[in-house]
CSV table of N, CA and C in Angstrom, one decimal:
chain,number,residue,atom,x,y,z
A,179,PRO,N,25.4,-18.2,-92.8
A,179,PRO,CA,24.1,-17.6,-92.8
A,179,PRO,C,24.2,-16.1,-92.4
A,180,ASP,N,23.2,-15.4,-92.8
A,180,ASP,CA,23.0,-14.0,-92.6
A,180,ASP,C,22.9,-13.8,-91.1
A,181,GLU,N,23.7,-12.8,-90.5
A,181,GLU,CA,23.7,-12.6,-89.1
A,181,GLU,C,22.4,-12.2,-88.6
A,182,TYR,N,21.7,-11.3,-89.3
A,182,TYR,CA,20.4,-10.8,-88.9
A,182,TYR,C,19.4,-12.0,-88.7
A,183,ILE,N,19.4,-12.9,-89.7
A,183,ILE,CA,18.5,-14.0,-89.6
A,183,ILE,C,18.9,-15.0,-88.5
A,184,SER,N,20.2,-15.2,-88.4
A,184,SER,CA,20.6,-16.1,-87.3
A,184,SER,C,20.3,-15.6,-85.9
A,185,GLN,N,20.2,-14.3,-85.7
A,185,GLN,CA,19.9,-13.7,-84.4
A,185,GLN,C,18.4,-13.9,-84.1
A,186,ARG,N,17.6,-14.2,-85.1
A,186,ARG,CA,16.1,-14.4,-84.9
A,186,ARG,C,15.9,-15.7,-84.1
A,187,GLY,N,16.9,-16.6,-84.0
A,187,GLY,CA,16.8,-17.8,-83.2
A,187,GLY,C,16.6,-17.5,-81.7
A,188,THR,N,17.3,-16.4,-81.3
A,188,THR,CA,17.1,-16.0,-79.9
A,188,THR,C,15.7,-15.6,-79.6
A,189,ASP,N,15.1,-14.8,-80.6
A,189,ASP,CA,13.7,-14.4,-80.5
A,189,ASP,C,12.8,-15.6,-80.4
A,190,ILE,N,13.1,-16.6,-81.2
A,190,ILE,CA,12.2,-17.8,-81.3
A,190,ILE,C,12.3,-18.5,-79.9
A,191,LEU,N,13.6,-18.7,-79.4
A,191,LEU,CA,13.8,-19.3,-78.1
A,191,LEU,C,13.0,-18.6,-77.0
A,192,ASP,N,13.1,-17.2,-77.0
A,192,ASP,CA,12.3,-16.4,-76.0
A,192,ASP,C,10.8,-16.7,-76.1
A,193,ALA,N,10.3,-16.7,-77.3
A,193,ALA,CA,8.9,-17.0,-77.5
A,193,ALA,C,8.5,-18.4,-77.1
A,194,CYS,N,9.4,-19.3,-77.4
A,194,CYS,CA,9.1,-20.7,-77.1
A,194,CYS,C,9.1,-20.9,-75.5
A,195,ARG,N,10.0,-20.2,-74.9
A,195,ARG,CA,10.0,-20.3,-73.4
A,195,ARG,C,8.7,-19.8,-72.8
A,196,ARG,N,8.2,-18.7,-73.4
A,196,ARG,CA,7.0,-18.1,-72.9
A,196,ARG,C,5.8,-19.0,-73.2
A,197,VAL,N,5.7,-19.7,-74.4
A,197,VAL,CA,4.6,-20.6,-74.7
A,197,VAL,C,4.7,-21.8,-73.8
A,198,VAL,N,5.8,-22.4,-73.6
A,198,VAL,CA,6.0,-23.6,-72.7
A,198,VAL,C,5.5,-23.2,-71.3
A,199,ASP,N,5.9,-22.1,-70.8
A,199,ASP,CA,5.4,-21.6,-69.5
A,199,ASP,C,3.9,-21.6,-69.4
A,200,ILE,N,3.3,-21.0,-70.5
A,200,ILE,CA,1.8,-20.9,-70.5
A,200,ILE,C,1.2,-22.3,-70.6
A,201,LEU,N,1.7,-23.1,-71.5
A,201,LEU,CA,1.1,-24.5,-71.6
A,201,LEU,C,1.3,-25.3,-70.3
A,202,ASP,N,2.4,-25.1,-69.6
A,202,ASP,CA,2.6,-25.8,-68.3
A,202,ASP,C,1.8,-25.2,-67.2
A,203,GLY,N,1.2,-24.1,-67.4
A,203,GLY,CA,0.4,-23.4,-66.4
A,203,GLY,C,1.3,-22.6,-65.4
A,204,ARG,N,2.6,-22.4,-65.8
A,204,ARG,CA,3.5,-21.7,-65.0
A,204,ARG,C,3.4,-20.2,-65.3
A,205,ALA,N,3.2,-19.4,-64.2
A,205,ALA,CA,3.2,-18.0,-64.4
A,205,ALA,C,4.6,-17.5,-64.6
A,206,ARG,N,4.8,-16.8,-65.7
A,206,ARG,CA,6.1,-16.2,-66.0
A,206,ARG,C,6.4,-15.1,-65.0
A,207,THR,N,7.4,-15.2,-64.2
A,207,THR,CA,7.7,-14.1,-63.3
A,207,THR,C,8.4,-13.0,-64.0
A,208,PRO,N,7.9,-11.8,-64.1
A,208,PRO,CA,8.6,-10.7,-64.8
A,208,PRO,C,9.8,-10.4,-64.0
A,209,LEU,N,10.8,-9.9,-64.8
A,209,LEU,CA,12.1,-9.5,-64.1
A,209,LEU,C,11.8,-8.3,-63.3
A,210,LYS,N,12.1,-8.4,-62.0
A,210,LYS,CA,11.9,-7.3,-61.1
A,210,LYS,C,13.2,-6.8,-60.6
A,211,LEU,N,13.5,-5.6,-61.0
A,211,LEU,CA,14.8,-5.0,-60.5
A,211,LEU,C,14.4,-4.0,-59.4
A,212,GLU,N,15.2,-4.1,-58.3
A,212,GLU,CA,14.9,-3.2,-57.1
A,212,GLU,C,15.5,-1.8,-57.4
A,213,VAL,N,16.6,-1.8,-58.1
A,213,VAL,CA,17.3,-0.5,-58.4
A,213,VAL,C,17.7,-0.6,-59.9
A,214,PRO,N,17.7,0.6,-60.5
A,214,PRO,CA,18.2,0.6,-61.9
A,214,PRO,C,19.5,-0.1,-62.1
A,215,SER,N,19.6,-1.0,-63.1
A,215,SER,CA,20.8,-1.9,-63.2
A,215,SER,C,21.2,-2.2,-64.6
A,216,ILE,N,22.4,-2.7,-64.8
A,216,ILE,CA,22.8,-3.2,-66.0
A,216,ILE,C,22.5,-4.7,-66.1
A,217,LEU,N,21.7,-5.1,-67.1
A,217,LEU,CA,21.3,-6.5,-67.2
A,217,LEU,C,22.5,-7.2,-67.8
A,218,ALA,N,23.0,-8.3,-67.2
A,218,ALA,CA,24.1,-9.0,-67.7
A,218,ALA,C,23.8,-10.5,-67.7
A,219,GLY,N,24.3,-11.2,-68.7
A,219,GLY,CA,24.1,-12.6,-68.8
A,219,GLY,C,24.6,-13.2,-70.1
A,220,GLU,N,24.5,-14.5,-70.2
A,220,GLU,CA,24.9,-15.2,-71.4
A,220,GLU,C,24.2,-14.7,-72.6
A,221,CYS,N,22.9,-14.5,-72.4
A,221,CYS,CA,22.0,-14.0,-73.5
A,221,CYS,C,20.9,-13.2,-72.9
A,222,ILE,N,20.7,-12.0,-73.4
A,222,ILE,CA,19.6,-11.1,-72.9
A,222,ILE,C,18.4,-11.3,-73.9
A,223,TYR,N,17.3,-11.6,-73.4
A,223,TYR,CA,16.1,-11.8,-74.3
A,223,TYR,C,15.3,-10.5,-74.3
A,224,PRO,N,14.6,-10.3,-75.4
A,224,PRO,CA,13.8,-9.1,-75.6
A,224,PRO,C,12.8,-9.0,-74.4
A,225,SER,N,12.2,-10.1,-74.0
A,225,SER,CA,11.2,-10.0,-72.9
A,225,SER,C,11.9,-9.6,-71.6
A,226,ASP,N,13.2,-9.9,-71.4
A,226,ASP,CA,13.8,-9.4,-70.2
A,226,ASP,C,13.8,-7.9,-70.1
A,227,ILE,N,14.1,-7.2,-71.2
A,227,ILE,CA,14.1,-5.8,-71.2
A,227,ILE,C,12.7,-5.2,-71.0
A,228,ILE,N,11.7,-5.8,-71.7
A,228,ILE,CA,10.4,-5.2,-71.6
A,228,ILE,C,9.8,-5.4,-70.2
A,229,THR,N,10.0,-6.6,-69.6
A,229,THR,CA,9.3,-6.9,-68.3
A,229,THR,C,10.0,-6.2,-67.2
A,230,ALA,N,11.3,-5.8,-67.4
A,230,ALA,CA,12.0,-5.1,-66.3
A,230,ALA,C,11.4,-3.7,-65.9
A,231,GLY,N,10.8,-3.1,-66.9
A,231,GLY,CA,10.2,-1.8,-66.7
A,231,GLY,C,11.0,-0.7,-67.2
A,232,ARG,N,10.4,0.3,-67.8
A,232,ARG,CA,11.1,1.4,-68.3
A,232,ARG,C,11.8,2.2,-67.2
A,233,GLY,N,13.0,2.5,-67.5
A,233,GLY,CA,13.9,3.3,-66.6
A,233,GLY,C,14.7,2.4,-65.6
A,234,MET,N,14.4,1.1,-65.6
A,234,MET,CA,15.1,0.2,-64.7
A,234,MET,C,16.3,-0.4,-65.3
A,235,VAL,N,16.4,-0.5,-66.6
A,235,VAL,CA,17.5,-1.1,-67.3
A,235,VAL,C,18.4,0.0,-67.8
A,236,LEU,N,19.6,0.1,-67.1
A,236,LEU,CA,20.6,1.1,-67.5
A,236,LEU,C,21.4,0.7,-68.7
A,237,GLY,N,21.5,-0.6,-68.9
A,237,GLY,CA,22.4,-1.1,-70.0
A,237,GLY,C,22.3,-2.6,-70.1
A,238,LEU,N,22.8,-3.1,-71.2
A,238,LEU,CA,22.8,-4.6,-71.4
A,238,LEU,C,24.3,-5.0,-71.6
A,239,ALA,N,24.7,-6.1,-71.1
A,239,ALA,CA,26.0,-6.7,-71.3
A,239,ALA,C,25.7,-8.2,-71.5
A,240,SER,N,26.1,-8.8,-72.6
A,240,SER,CA,25.9,-10.2,-72.8
A,240,SER,C,27.1,-10.9,-73.3
A,241,ALA,N,27.3,-12.1,-72.9
A,241,ALA,CA,28.4,-12.9,-73.3
A,241,ALA,C,28.3,-13.3,-74.8
A,242,ALA,N,27.1,-13.6,-75.2
A,242,ALA,CA,26.9,-13.9,-76.6
A,242,ALA,C,26.1,-12.8,-77.3
A,243,GLY,N,25.4,-13.1,-78.4
A,243,GLY,CA,24.6,-12.1,-79.0
A,243,GLY,C,25.3,-11.3,-80.1
A,244,SER,N,24.6,-10.4,-80.6
A,244,SER,CA,25.0,-9.5,-81.7
A,244,SER,C,24.3,-8.2,-81.6
A,245,ILE,N,24.9,-7.2,-82.3
A,245,ILE,CA,24.2,-5.9,-82.3
A,245,ILE,C,22.9,-6.0,-83.2
A,246,GLN,N,22.8,-7.1,-83.9
A,246,GLN,CA,21.5,-7.3,-84.7
A,246,GLN,C,20.5,-8.1,-84.0
A,247,SER,N,20.8,-8.5,-82.7
A,247,SER,CA,19.8,-9.3,-82.0
A,247,SER,C,18.6,-8.4,-81.7
A,248,HIS,N,17.4,-9.0,-81.5
A,248,HIS,CA,16.2,-8.2,-81.2
A,248,HIS,C,16.4,-7.4,-79.9
A,249,ALA,N,17.0,-8.0,-78.9
A,249,ALA,CA,17.2,-7.3,-77.6
A,249,ALA,C,18.1,-6.1,-77.8
A,250,ALA,N,19.1,-6.2,-78.6
A,250,ALA,CA,20.0,-5.0,-78.9
A,250,ALA,C,19.2,-4.0,-79.7
A,251,ILE,N,18.4,-4.4,-80.6
A,251,ILE,CA,17.6,-3.4,-81.4
A,251,ILE,C,16.6,-2.7,-80.4
A,252,ILE,N,15.9,-3.4,-79.6
A,252,ILE,CA,15.0,-2.8,-78.6
A,252,ILE,C,15.8,-1.9,-77.7
A,253,ALA,N,16.9,-2.3,-77.2
A,253,ALA,CA,17.7,-1.4,-76.4
A,253,ALA,C,18.1,-0.1,-77.1
A,254,ARG,N,18.5,-0.2,-78.3
A,254,ARG,CA,18.9,1.0,-79.0
A,254,ARG,C,17.6,1.9,-79.2
A,255,THR,N,16.5,1.4,-79.5
A,255,THR,CA,15.3,2.1,-79.7
A,255,THR,C,14.9,2.8,-78.4
A,256,MET,N,15.2,2.2,-77.2
A,256,MET,CA,14.8,2.7,-75.9
A,256,MET,C,15.9,3.6,-75.4
A,257,GLY,N,17.0,3.8,-76.1
A,257,GLY,CA,18.1,4.6,-75.6
A,257,GLY,C,18.9,3.9,-74.5
A,258,ILE,N,18.9,2.6,-74.5
A,258,ILE,CA,19.7,1.8,-73.5
A,258,ILE,C,21.0,1.3,-74.2
A,259,PRO,N,22.1,1.7,-73.6
A,259,PRO,CA,23.4,1.2,-74.1
A,259,PRO,C,23.5,-0.3,-74.0
A,260,ALA,N,24.1,-0.9,-75.0
A,260,ALA,CA,24.3,-2.4,-75.0
A,260,ALA,C,25.7,-2.7,-75.5
A,261,VAL,N,26.3,-3.7,-74.8
A,261,VAL,CA,27.6,-4.3,-75.3
A,261,VAL,C,27.3,-5.8,-75.4
A,262,VAL,N,27.6,-6.4,-76.5
A,262,VAL,CA,27.3,-7.8,-76.7
A,262,VAL,C,28.6,-8.5,-77.1
A,263,HIS,N,28.5,-9.9,-77.1
A,263,HIS,CA,29.6,-10.7,-77.5
A,263,HIS,C,30.8,-10.5,-76.7
A,264,LEU,N,30.7,-10.3,-75.4
A,264,LEU,CA,31.8,-10.1,-74.5
A,264,LEU,C,32.6,-11.3,-74.1
A,265,GLY,N,32.0,-12.5,-74.4
A,265,GLY,CA,32.6,-13.8,-74.0
A,265,GLY,C,32.2,-14.1,-72.6
A,266,ASP,N,32.6,-15.4,-72.2
A,266,ASP,CA,32.2,-15.9,-70.9
A,266,ASP,C,32.9,-15.3,-69.7
A,267,GLN,N,34.1,-14.8,-69.9
A,267,GLN,CA,35.0,-14.3,-68.8
A,267,GLN,C,34.2,-13.3,-67.9
A,268,PHE,N,33.6,-12.4,-68.5
A,268,PHE,CA,32.9,-11.3,-67.7
A,268,PHE,C,31.8,-11.9,-66.8
A,269,LEU,N,31.2,-13.0,-67.3
A,269,LEU,CA,30.2,-13.7,-66.4
A,269,LEU,C,30.8,-14.3,-65.2
A,270,ARG,N,32.0,-14.8,-65.3
A,270,ARG,CA,32.6,-15.4,-64.1
A,270,ARG,C,33.2,-14.4,-63.2
A,271,GLU,N,33.5,-13.2,-63.7
A,271,GLU,CA,34.2,-12.2,-62.9
A,271,GLU,C,33.4,-11.0,-62.5
A,272,GLY,N,32.3,-10.7,-63.2
A,272,GLY,CA,31.7,-9.4,-63.1
A,272,GLY,C,30.5,-9.3,-62.2
A,273,GLU,N,30.0,-10.3,-61.6
A,273,GLU,CA,28.8,-10.2,-60.8
A,273,GLU,C,28.9,-9.2,-59.6
A,274,LEU,N,28.0,-8.3,-59.6
A,274,LEU,CA,27.9,-7.3,-58.6
A,274,LEU,C,29.2,-6.4,-58.4
A,275,ARG,N,29.9,-6.3,-59.4
A,275,ARG,CA,31.1,-5.4,-59.4
A,275,ARG,C,30.7,-4.1,-60.0
A,276,PRO,N,31.2,-3.0,-59.5
A,276,PRO,CA,31.0,-1.7,-60.2
A,276,PRO,C,31.6,-1.8,-61.6
A,277,SER,N,30.8,-1.3,-62.5
A,277,SER,CA,31.2,-1.3,-63.9
A,277,SER,C,30.8,-0.1,-64.7
A,278,ILE,N,31.5,0.2,-65.7
A,278,ILE,CA,31.1,1.2,-66.7
A,278,ILE,C,30.8,0.5,-68.0
A,279,LEU,N,29.6,0.7,-68.5
A,279,LEU,CA,29.2,0.1,-69.8
A,279,LEU,C,29.5,1.1,-70.9
A,280,ASP,N,30.5,0.9,-71.6
A,280,ASP,CA,31.0,1.8,-72.7
A,280,ASP,C,30.5,1.3,-74.0
A,281,ALA,N,29.2,1.5,-74.3
A,281,ALA,CA,28.6,0.9,-75.5
A,281,ALA,C,29.2,1.6,-76.8
A,282,ASP,N,29.6,2.8,-76.7
A,282,ASP,CA,30.2,3.5,-77.8
A,282,ASP,C,31.4,2.8,-78.4
A,283,ASN,N,32.2,2.2,-77.4
A,283,ASN,CA,33.4,1.5,-77.8
A,283,ASN,C,33.3,0.0,-77.6
A,284,GLY,N,32.1,-0.5,-77.3
A,284,GLY,CA,32.0,-2.0,-77.1
A,284,GLY,C,32.7,-2.6,-75.9
A,285,ARG,N,32.8,-1.9,-74.8
A,285,ARG,CA,33.6,-2.4,-73.7
A,285,ARG,C,32.7,-2.3,-72.4
A,286,LEU,N,33.1,-3.3,-71.5
A,286,LEU,CA,32.6,-3.3,-70.2
A,286,LEU,C,33.8,-3.1,-69.3
A,287,ILE,N,33.9,-2.0,-68.5
A,287,ILE,CA,35.1,-1.8,-67.7
A,287,ILE,C,34.7,-2.1,-66.3
A,288,MET,N,35.2,-3.2,-65.7
A,288,MET,CA,34.9,-3.6,-64.4
A,288,MET,C,35.9,-2.9,-63.4
A,289,ASP,N,35.4,-2.6,-62.2
A,289,ASP,CA,36.2,-1.9,-61.2
A,289,ASP,C,36.9,-0.7,-61.8
A,290,PRO,N,36.2,0.3,-62.4
A,290,PRO,CA,36.9,1.4,-63.0
A,290,PRO,C,37.6,2.3,-62.0
A,291,GLY,N,38.7,2.9,-62.4
A,291,GLY,CA,39.4,3.8,-61.6
A,291,GLY,C,38.8,5.2,-61.6
A,292,LYS,N,39.3,6.1,-60.8
A,292,LYS,CA,38.8,7.5,-60.7
A,292,LYS,C,38.8,8.2,-62.1
A,293,VAL,N,39.8,8.1,-62.8
A,293,VAL,CA,39.9,8.8,-64.1
A,293,VAL,C,38.9,8.2,-65.1
A,294,GLN,N,38.7,6.9,-65.1
A,294,GLN,CA,37.7,6.3,-66.0
A,294,GLN,C,36.3,6.7,-65.6
A,295,ILE,N,36.1,6.8,-64.3
A,295,ILE,CA,34.7,7.2,-63.9
A,295,ILE,C,34.5,8.7,-64.3
A,296,GLN,N,35.5,9.6,-64.1
A,296,GLN,CA,35.3,11.0,-64.5
A,296,GLN,C,35.1,11.1,-66.0
A,297,GLU,N,35.9,10.3,-66.8
A,297,GLU,CA,35.7,10.3,-68.3
A,297,GLU,C,34.3,9.9,-68.7
A,298,ALA,N,33.8,8.8,-68.0
A,298,ALA,CA,32.5,8.3,-68.3
A,298,ALA,C,31.4,9.4,-68.0
A,299,GLN,N,31.6,10.0,-66.8
A,299,GLN,CA,30.6,11.1,-66.4
A,299,GLN,C,30.7,12.2,-67.4
A,300,ARG,N,31.9,12.6,-67.9
A,300,ARG,CA,32.0,13.7,-68.9
A,300,ARG,C,31.2,13.3,-70.2
A,301,ARG,N,31.4,12.0,-70.6
A,301,ARG,CA,30.8,11.6,-71.8
A,301,ARG,C,29.3,11.5,-71.7
A,302,ILE,N,28.8,11.2,-70.5
A,302,ILE,CA,27.3,11.1,-70.2
A,302,ILE,C,26.8,12.5,-70.3
A,303,VAL,N,27.4,13.5,-69.7
A,303,VAL,CA,27.0,14.9,-69.8
A,303,VAL,C,27.0,15.4,-71.2
A,304,SER,N,28.0,15.1,-72.0
A,304,SER,CA,28.1,15.5,-73.4
A,304,SER,C,27.0,14.8,-74.2
A,305,ALA,N,26.7,13.6,-74.0
A,305,ALA,CA,25.6,12.9,-74.7
A,305,ALA,C,24.3,13.5,-74.4
A,306,ALA,N,24.1,13.9,-73.1
A,306,ALA,CA,22.8,14.5,-72.7
A,306,ALA,C,22.6,15.8,-73.4
A,307,MET,N,23.7,16.6,-73.5
A,307,MET,CA,23.6,17.9,-74.2
A,307,MET,C,23.3,17.7,-75.7
A,308,HIS,N,24.0,16.7,-76.3
A,308,HIS,CA,23.7,16.4,-77.7
A,308,HIS,C,22.3,16.0,-77.9
A,309,LYS,N,21.8,15.2,-77.0
A,309,LYS,CA,20.4,14.7,-77.1
A,309,LYS,C,19.4,15.9,-77.0
A,310,LYS,N,19.7,16.9,-76.1
A,310,LYS,CA,18.9,18.1,-75.9
A,310,LYS,C,18.9,18.9,-77.2
A,311,ARG,N,20.1,19.1,-77.8
A,311,ARG,CA,20.2,19.8,-79.1
A,311,ARG,C,19.4,19.2,-80.2
A,312,LEU,N,19.4,17.8,-80.2
A,312,LEU,CA,18.6,17.1,-81.2
A,312,LEU,C,17.1,17.3,-81.0
A,313,SER,N,16.7,17.3,-79.7
A,313,SER,CA,15.3,17.4,-79.4
A,313,SER,C,14.7,18.7,-79.8
A,314,MET,N,15.6,19.7,-79.9
A,314,MET,CA,15.1,21.0,-80.4
A,314,MET,C,14.8,21.0,-81.9
A,315,LEU,N,15.2,19.9,-82.6
A,315,LEU,CA,14.9,19.8,-84.0
A,315,LEU,C,13.6,19.0,-84.2
A,316,SER,N,13.0,18.4,-83.2
A,316,SER,CA,11.9,17.5,-83.3
A,316,SER,C,10.6,18.2,-84.0
A,317,ASP,N,10.5,19.5,-83.8
A,317,ASP,CA,9.3,20.1,-84.4
A,317,ASP,C,9.6,20.7,-85.8
A,318,LYS,N,10.8,20.5,-86.3
A,318,LYS,CA,11.2,21.1,-87.6
A,318,LYS,C,10.7,20.2,-88.7
A,319,PRO,N,10.4,20.7,-89.8
A,319,PRO,CA,10.0,19.9,-91.0
A,319,PRO,C,11.0,18.9,-91.4
A,320,CYS,N,10.6,17.7,-91.8
A,320,CYS,CA,11.5,16.7,-92.3
A,320,CYS,C,11.5,16.8,-93.8
A,321,VAL,N,12.7,17.2,-94.3
A,321,VAL,CA,12.8,17.5,-95.7
A,321,VAL,C,14.1,16.9,-96.2
A,322,THR,N,14.1,16.3,-97.4
A,322,THR,CA,15.3,15.8,-98.0
A,322,THR,C,16.1,16.9,-98.6
A,323,LEU,N,17.3,16.6,-99.0
A,323,LEU,CA,18.2,17.6,-99.6
A,323,LEU,C,17.6,18.2,-100.9
A,324,ASP,N,16.8,17.4,-101.6
A,324,ASP,CA,16.2,18.0,-102.9
A,324,ASP,C,14.9,18.7,-102.6
A,325,GLY,N,14.5,18.9,-101.3
A,325,GLY,CA,13.3,19.6,-101.0
A,325,GLY,C,12.1,18.8,-100.8
A,326,THR,N,12.1,17.5,-100.9
A,326,THR,CA,11.0,16.7,-100.8
A,326,THR,C,10.6,16.6,-99.3
A,327,SER,N,9.3,16.9,-99.0
A,327,SER,CA,8.8,16.8,-97.7
A,327,SER,C,8.4,15.4,-97.3
A,328,ILE,N,8.8,15.0,-96.1
A,328,ILE,CA,8.5,13.6,-95.6
A,328,ILE,C,7.7,13.8,-94.3
A,329,GLY,N,6.6,13.1,-94.2
A,329,GLY,CA,5.8,13.1,-93.0
A,329,GLY,C,6.4,12.1,-92.0
A,330,LEU,N,6.8,12.5,-90.9
A,330,LEU,CA,7.4,11.6,-89.8
A,330,LEU,C,6.5,11.8,-88.6
A,331,TRP,N,5.7,10.8,-88.3
A,331,TRP,CA,4.7,10.9,-87.2
A,331,TRP,C,5.1,10.4,-85.9
A,332,ALA,N,5.8,9.2,-85.9
A,332,ALA,CA,6.2,8.6,-84.6
A,332,ALA,C,7.2,7.5,-84.9
A,333,ASN,N,8.0,7.2,-83.9
A,333,ASN,CA,8.8,6.0,-83.9
A,333,ASN,C,8.5,5.2,-82.6
A,334,CYS,N,7.7,4.2,-82.8
A,334,CYS,CA,7.2,3.5,-81.6
A,334,CYS,C,7.8,2.1,-81.5
A,335,SER,N,8.2,1.8,-80.3
A,335,SER,CA,8.7,0.4,-80.0
A,335,SER,C,7.9,-0.3,-78.9
A,336,THR,N,7.1,0.5,-78.1
A,336,THR,CA,6.4,-0.1,-77.0
A,336,THR,C,5.0,0.5,-77.0
A,337,PRO,N,4.0,-0.2,-76.3
A,337,PRO,CA,2.7,0.4,-76.2
A,337,PRO,C,2.7,1.8,-75.6
A,338,GLU,N,3.6,2.0,-74.7
A,338,GLU,CA,3.7,3.3,-74.1
A,338,GLU,C,4.1,4.4,-75.1
A,339,ASP,N,5.0,4.1,-76.0
A,339,ASP,CA,5.4,5.0,-77.1
A,339,ASP,C,4.2,5.3,-78.0
A,340,ILE,N,3.3,4.3,-78.2
A,340,ILE,CA,2.1,4.6,-79.0
A,340,ILE,C,1.2,5.5,-78.3
A,341,GLN,N,1.0,5.4,-77.0
A,341,GLN,CA,0.2,6.3,-76.3
A,341,GLN,C,0.7,7.7,-76.3
A,342,LEU,N,2.0,7.8,-76.2
A,342,LEU,CA,2.6,9.2,-76.3
A,342,LEU,C,2.4,9.8,-77.7
A,343,ALA,N,2.4,9.0,-78.7
A,343,ALA,CA,2.3,9.5,-80.1
A,343,ALA,C,0.9,9.9,-80.4
A,344,VAL,N,-0.1,9.2,-79.8
A,344,VAL,CA,-1.5,9.5,-80.1
A,344,VAL,C,-1.9,10.7,-79.3
């Protein structure tokens, strides 16, 4: 089966969990993070990301899943790095251990050394500078190579994004 379609099963499971909770009269407790964190688990659901609150999810790491899962798509849209399909070993070994989430290379580095931390910090600074350079293009016209003008008004993934766009 097509990977994109097969990943929709996770979305359906997430929605079913929410419907069952409503029908049973159970209030769904939103994910409350006390400090910004990397969400890690067997499977990260889209609702986990949304209910955690903007700015609280630093990254996603899942044992299962795919880059085409809805959670991974939401994470990309929100600028949250994600590494998926890590296997079960990281679940057994990784709880509350300092880690570097290297989404560019699909790795989760547990208990990183000094050199790995410095390299990660360098890459973070470099990515921030690149993002700043890209933001300077946001008010430029959107034109194809053949000169066709395209209206680009907003790219929204959350109600907050819609408010900013309006």
